[in-house]
CSV table of C-alpha atoms in Angstrom, one decimal:
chain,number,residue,atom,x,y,z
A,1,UNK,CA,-30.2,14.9,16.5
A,2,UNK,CA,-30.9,11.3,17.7
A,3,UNK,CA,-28.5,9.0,15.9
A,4,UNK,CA,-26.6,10.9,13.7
A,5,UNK,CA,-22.9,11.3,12.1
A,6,UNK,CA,-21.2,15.2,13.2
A,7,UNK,CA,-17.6,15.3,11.3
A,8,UNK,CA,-15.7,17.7,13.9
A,9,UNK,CA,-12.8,19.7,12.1
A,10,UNK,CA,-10.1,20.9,14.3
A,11,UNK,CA,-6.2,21.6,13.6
A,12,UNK,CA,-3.1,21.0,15.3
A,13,UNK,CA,-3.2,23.2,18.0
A,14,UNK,CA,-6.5,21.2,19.4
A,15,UNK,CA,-7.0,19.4,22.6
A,16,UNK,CA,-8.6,16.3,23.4
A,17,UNK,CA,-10.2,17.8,26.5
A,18,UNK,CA,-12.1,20.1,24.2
A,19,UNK,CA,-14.6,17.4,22.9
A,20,UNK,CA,-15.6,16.4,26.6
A,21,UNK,CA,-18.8,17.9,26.3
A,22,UNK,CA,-19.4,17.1,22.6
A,23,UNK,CA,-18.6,13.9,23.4
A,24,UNK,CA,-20.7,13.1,26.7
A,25,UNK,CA,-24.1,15.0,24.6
A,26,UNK,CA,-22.8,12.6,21.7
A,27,UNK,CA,-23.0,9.8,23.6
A,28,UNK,CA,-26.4,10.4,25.4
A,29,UNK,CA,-28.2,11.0,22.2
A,30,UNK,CA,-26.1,8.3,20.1
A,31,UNK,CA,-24.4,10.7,17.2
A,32,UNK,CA,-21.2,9.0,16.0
A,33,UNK,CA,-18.2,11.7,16.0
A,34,UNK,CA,-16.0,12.0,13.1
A,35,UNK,CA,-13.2,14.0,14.0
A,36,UNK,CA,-10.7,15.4,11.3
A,37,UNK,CA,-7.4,16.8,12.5
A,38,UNK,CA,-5.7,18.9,9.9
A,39,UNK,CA,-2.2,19.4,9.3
A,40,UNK,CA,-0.7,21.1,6.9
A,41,UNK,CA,2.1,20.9,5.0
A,42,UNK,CA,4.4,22.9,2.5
A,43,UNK,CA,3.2,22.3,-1.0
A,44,UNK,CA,5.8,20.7,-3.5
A,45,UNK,CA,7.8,23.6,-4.9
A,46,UNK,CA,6.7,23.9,-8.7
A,47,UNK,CA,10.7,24.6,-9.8
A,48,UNK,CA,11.5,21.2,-8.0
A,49,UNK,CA,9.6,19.4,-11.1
A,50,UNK,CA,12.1,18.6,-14.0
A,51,UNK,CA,10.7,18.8,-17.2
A,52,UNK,CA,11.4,15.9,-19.9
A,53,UNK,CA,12.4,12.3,-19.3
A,54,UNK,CA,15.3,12.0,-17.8
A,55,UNK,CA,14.8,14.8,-15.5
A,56,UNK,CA,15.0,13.9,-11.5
A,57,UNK,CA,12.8,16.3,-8.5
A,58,UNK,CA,15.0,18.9,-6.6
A,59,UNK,CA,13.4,19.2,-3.3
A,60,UNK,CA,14.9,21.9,-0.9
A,61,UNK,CA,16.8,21.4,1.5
A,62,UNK,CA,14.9,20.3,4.5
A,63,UNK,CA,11.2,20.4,2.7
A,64,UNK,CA,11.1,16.3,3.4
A,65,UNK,CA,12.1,17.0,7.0
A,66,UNK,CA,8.7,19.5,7.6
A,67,UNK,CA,6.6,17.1,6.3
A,68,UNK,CA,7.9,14.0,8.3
A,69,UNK,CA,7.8,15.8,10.9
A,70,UNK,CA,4.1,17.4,10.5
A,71,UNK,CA,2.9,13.8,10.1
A,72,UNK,CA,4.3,12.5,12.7
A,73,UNK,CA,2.9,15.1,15.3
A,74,UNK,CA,-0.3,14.6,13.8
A,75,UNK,CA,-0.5,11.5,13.8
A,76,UNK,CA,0.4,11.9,17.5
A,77,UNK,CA,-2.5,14.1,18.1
A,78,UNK,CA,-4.6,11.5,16.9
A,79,UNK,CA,-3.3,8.6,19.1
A,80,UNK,CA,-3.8,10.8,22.0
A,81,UNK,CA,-8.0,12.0,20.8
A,82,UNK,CA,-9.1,8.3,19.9
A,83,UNK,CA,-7.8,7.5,23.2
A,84,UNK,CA,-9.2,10.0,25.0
A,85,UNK,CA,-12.4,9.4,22.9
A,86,UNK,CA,-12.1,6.1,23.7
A,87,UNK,CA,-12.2,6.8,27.7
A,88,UNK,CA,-15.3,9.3,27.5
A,89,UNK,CA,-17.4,5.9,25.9
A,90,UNK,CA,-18.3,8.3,22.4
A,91,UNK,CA,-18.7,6.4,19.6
A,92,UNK,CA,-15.7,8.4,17.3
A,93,UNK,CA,-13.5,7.8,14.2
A,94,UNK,CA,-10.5,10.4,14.6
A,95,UNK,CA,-8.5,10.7,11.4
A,96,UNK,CA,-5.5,12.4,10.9
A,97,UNK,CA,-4.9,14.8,7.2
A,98,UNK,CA,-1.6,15.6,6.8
A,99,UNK,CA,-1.3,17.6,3.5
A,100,UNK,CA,-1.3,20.7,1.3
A,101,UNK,CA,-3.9,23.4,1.5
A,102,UNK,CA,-5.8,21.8,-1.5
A,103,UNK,CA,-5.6,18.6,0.0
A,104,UNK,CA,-7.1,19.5,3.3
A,105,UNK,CA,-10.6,21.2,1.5
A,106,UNK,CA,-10.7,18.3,-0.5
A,107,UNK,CA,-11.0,16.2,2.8
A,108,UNK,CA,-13.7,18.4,4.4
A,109,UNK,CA,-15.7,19.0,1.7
A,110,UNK,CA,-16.1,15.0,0.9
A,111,UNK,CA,-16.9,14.6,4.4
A,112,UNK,CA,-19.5,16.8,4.2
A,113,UNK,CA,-21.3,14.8,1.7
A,114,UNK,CA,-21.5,11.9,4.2
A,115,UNK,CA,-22.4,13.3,7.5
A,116,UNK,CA,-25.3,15.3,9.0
A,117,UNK,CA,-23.1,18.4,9.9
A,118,UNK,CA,-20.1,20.0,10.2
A,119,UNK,CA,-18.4,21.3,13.1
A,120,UNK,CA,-15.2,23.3,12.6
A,121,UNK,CA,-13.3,24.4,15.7
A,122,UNK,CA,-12.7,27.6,16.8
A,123,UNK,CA,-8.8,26.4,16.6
A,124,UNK,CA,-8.8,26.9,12.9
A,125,UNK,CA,-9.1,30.5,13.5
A,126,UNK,CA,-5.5,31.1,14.0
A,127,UNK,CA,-5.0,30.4,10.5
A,128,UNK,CA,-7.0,33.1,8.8
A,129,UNK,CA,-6.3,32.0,5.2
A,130,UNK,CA,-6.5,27.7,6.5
A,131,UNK,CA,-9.8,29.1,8.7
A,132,UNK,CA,-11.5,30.2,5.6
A,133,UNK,CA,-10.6,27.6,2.9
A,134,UNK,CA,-11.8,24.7,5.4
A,135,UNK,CA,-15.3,27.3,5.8
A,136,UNK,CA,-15.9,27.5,2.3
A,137,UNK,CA,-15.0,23.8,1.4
A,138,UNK,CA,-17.8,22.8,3.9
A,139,UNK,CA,-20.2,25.7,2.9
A,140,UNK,CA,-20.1,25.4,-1.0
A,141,UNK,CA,-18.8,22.0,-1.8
A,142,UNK,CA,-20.7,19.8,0.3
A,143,UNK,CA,-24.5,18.6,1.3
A,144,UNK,CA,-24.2,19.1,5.2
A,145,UNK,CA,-25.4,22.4,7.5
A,146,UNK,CA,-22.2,23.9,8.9
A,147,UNK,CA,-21.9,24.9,12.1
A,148,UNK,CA,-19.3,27.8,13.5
A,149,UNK,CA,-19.3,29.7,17.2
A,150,UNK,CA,-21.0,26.3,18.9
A,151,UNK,CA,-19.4,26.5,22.4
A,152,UNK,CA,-22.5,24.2,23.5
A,153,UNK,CA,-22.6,20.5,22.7
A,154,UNK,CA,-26.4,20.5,23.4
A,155,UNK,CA,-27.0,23.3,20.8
A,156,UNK,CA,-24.5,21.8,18.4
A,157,UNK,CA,-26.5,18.3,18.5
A,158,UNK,CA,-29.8,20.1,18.6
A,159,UNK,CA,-32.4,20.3,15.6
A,160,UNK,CA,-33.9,23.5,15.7
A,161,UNK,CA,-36.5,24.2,13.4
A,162,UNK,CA,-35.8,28.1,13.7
A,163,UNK,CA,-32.7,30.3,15.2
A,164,UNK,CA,-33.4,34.0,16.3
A,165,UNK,CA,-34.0,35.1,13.0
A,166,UNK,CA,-36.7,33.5,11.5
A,167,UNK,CA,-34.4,30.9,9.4
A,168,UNK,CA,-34.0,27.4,10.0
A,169,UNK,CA,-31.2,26.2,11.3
A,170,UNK,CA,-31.2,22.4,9.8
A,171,UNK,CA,-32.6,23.1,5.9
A,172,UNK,CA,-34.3,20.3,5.1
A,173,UNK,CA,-32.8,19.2,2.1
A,174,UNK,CA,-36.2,19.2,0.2
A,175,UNK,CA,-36.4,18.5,-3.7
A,176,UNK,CA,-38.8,20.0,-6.6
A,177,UNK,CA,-41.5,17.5,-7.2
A,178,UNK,CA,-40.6,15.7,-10.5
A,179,UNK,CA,-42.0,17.2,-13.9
A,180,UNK,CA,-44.2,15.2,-15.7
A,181,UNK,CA,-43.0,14.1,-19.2
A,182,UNK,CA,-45.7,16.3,-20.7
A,183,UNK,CA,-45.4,19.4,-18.0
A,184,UNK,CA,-41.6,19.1,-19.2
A,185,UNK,CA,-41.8,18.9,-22.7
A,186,UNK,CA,-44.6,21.9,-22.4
A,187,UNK,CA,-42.1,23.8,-20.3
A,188,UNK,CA,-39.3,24.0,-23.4
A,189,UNK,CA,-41.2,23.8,-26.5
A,190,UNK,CA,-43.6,27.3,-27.0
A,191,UNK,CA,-45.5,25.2,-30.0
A,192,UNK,CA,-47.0,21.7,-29.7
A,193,UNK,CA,-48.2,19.5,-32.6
A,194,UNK,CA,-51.9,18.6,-32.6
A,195,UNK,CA,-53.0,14.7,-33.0
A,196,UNK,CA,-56.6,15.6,-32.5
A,197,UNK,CA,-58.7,15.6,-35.7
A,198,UNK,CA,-59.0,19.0,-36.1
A,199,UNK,CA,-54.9,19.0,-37.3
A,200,UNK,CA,-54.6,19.2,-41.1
A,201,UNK,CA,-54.3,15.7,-43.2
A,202,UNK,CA,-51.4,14.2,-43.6
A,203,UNK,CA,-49.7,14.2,-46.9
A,204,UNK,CA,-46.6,13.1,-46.5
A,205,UNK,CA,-45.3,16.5,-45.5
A,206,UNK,CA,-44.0,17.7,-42.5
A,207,UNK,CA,-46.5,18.6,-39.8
A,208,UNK,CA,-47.1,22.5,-39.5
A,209,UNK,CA,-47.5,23.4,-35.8
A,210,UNK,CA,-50.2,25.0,-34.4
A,211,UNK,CA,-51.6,27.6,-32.0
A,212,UNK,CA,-49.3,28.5,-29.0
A,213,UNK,CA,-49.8,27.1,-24.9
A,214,UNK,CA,-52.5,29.1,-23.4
């Protein structure tokens, strides 16, 4: 794909060295690389939420420490990729996301909707439950293909018009040729009201509809 925007997901157990041959294939064909690192954190315990008006949070003990902490190793990780990015000559916007589980789909699956595909990391696997959240975030909530397994940068910036199975591997995202008012109106209403001058007179009365669409 000539051109194009790939949103790479990894987590925090990723490498810069793992994007060297994404990035060289990235930079030959001229795809920008948007690379998401997620991180995430311990949600906000729901019994740490007073109730009322003058009621005050009661974090655990140590719950602020885990997040600091998570956000400043991943914010880390992402010093150390753009740079590394940076050397390799890609064109690449790393991000860090630093936040609950909810928070991280949310993340992926607007990305999707901007990009031309998806690359998550075979990282993510070693969170089953994180692994498959960030999968169906990218499959069912956004517009771009997804792609999983792609230990090749040439396949994963590749267009094919058909994988080993018949199916295409970049959908085009084609759309139903629009209706016309009349098709569309024929489409929901099973009678129709005749104009022509074989309808009967009219006296003031509401018109009686005719035959059925043939």
């Amino acid at each position: 794909m000539q051109n194009a925007t790939i949103t790479v997901v990894l987590g925090v157990d990723a490498r810069p060295n793992q994007l060297e041959a994404l990035a060289r294939e990235a930079q030959t064909r001229g795809a920008h690389l948007i690379v998401l690192l997620l991180s995430e954190t311990p949600a906000v315990p729901v019994y740490s939420m007073g109730v009322g008006e003058l009621s005050t949070y009661s974090l655990p003990a140590g719950w602020q420490a885990d997040v600091d902490a998570a956000r400043e190793a991943v914010e880390k990780q992402r010093a150390e990729f753009s740079l590394y990015l940076t050397d390799q000559g890609a064109s690449a916007d790393v991000r860090a996301v630093c936040g609950d589980a909810s928070a991280l789909r949310n993340t992926v699956a607007r990305a999707g909707l901007t990009c031309d595909a998806v690359l998550i990391g075979t990282d993510l696997r070693e969170d089953k439950r994180l692994f498959e959240d960030i999968v169906h975030a990218a499959l069912f909530e956004s517009a771009a293909p997804v792609l999983l397994n792609t230990a090749q940068a040439k396949v994963a910036l590749t267009r094919n018009r058909s994988s080993s199975h018949g199916k295409r591997a970049f959908p085009p995202r084609e759309r139903p040729a629009p209706l016309c008012q009349s098709c569309a109106m024929r489409g929901r209403l099973p009678w129709r009201f005749s104009t022509r001058s074989r309808s009967r007179p009219m006296t003031g009365k509401t018109p009686v509809p005719m035959s059925p669409l043939g």
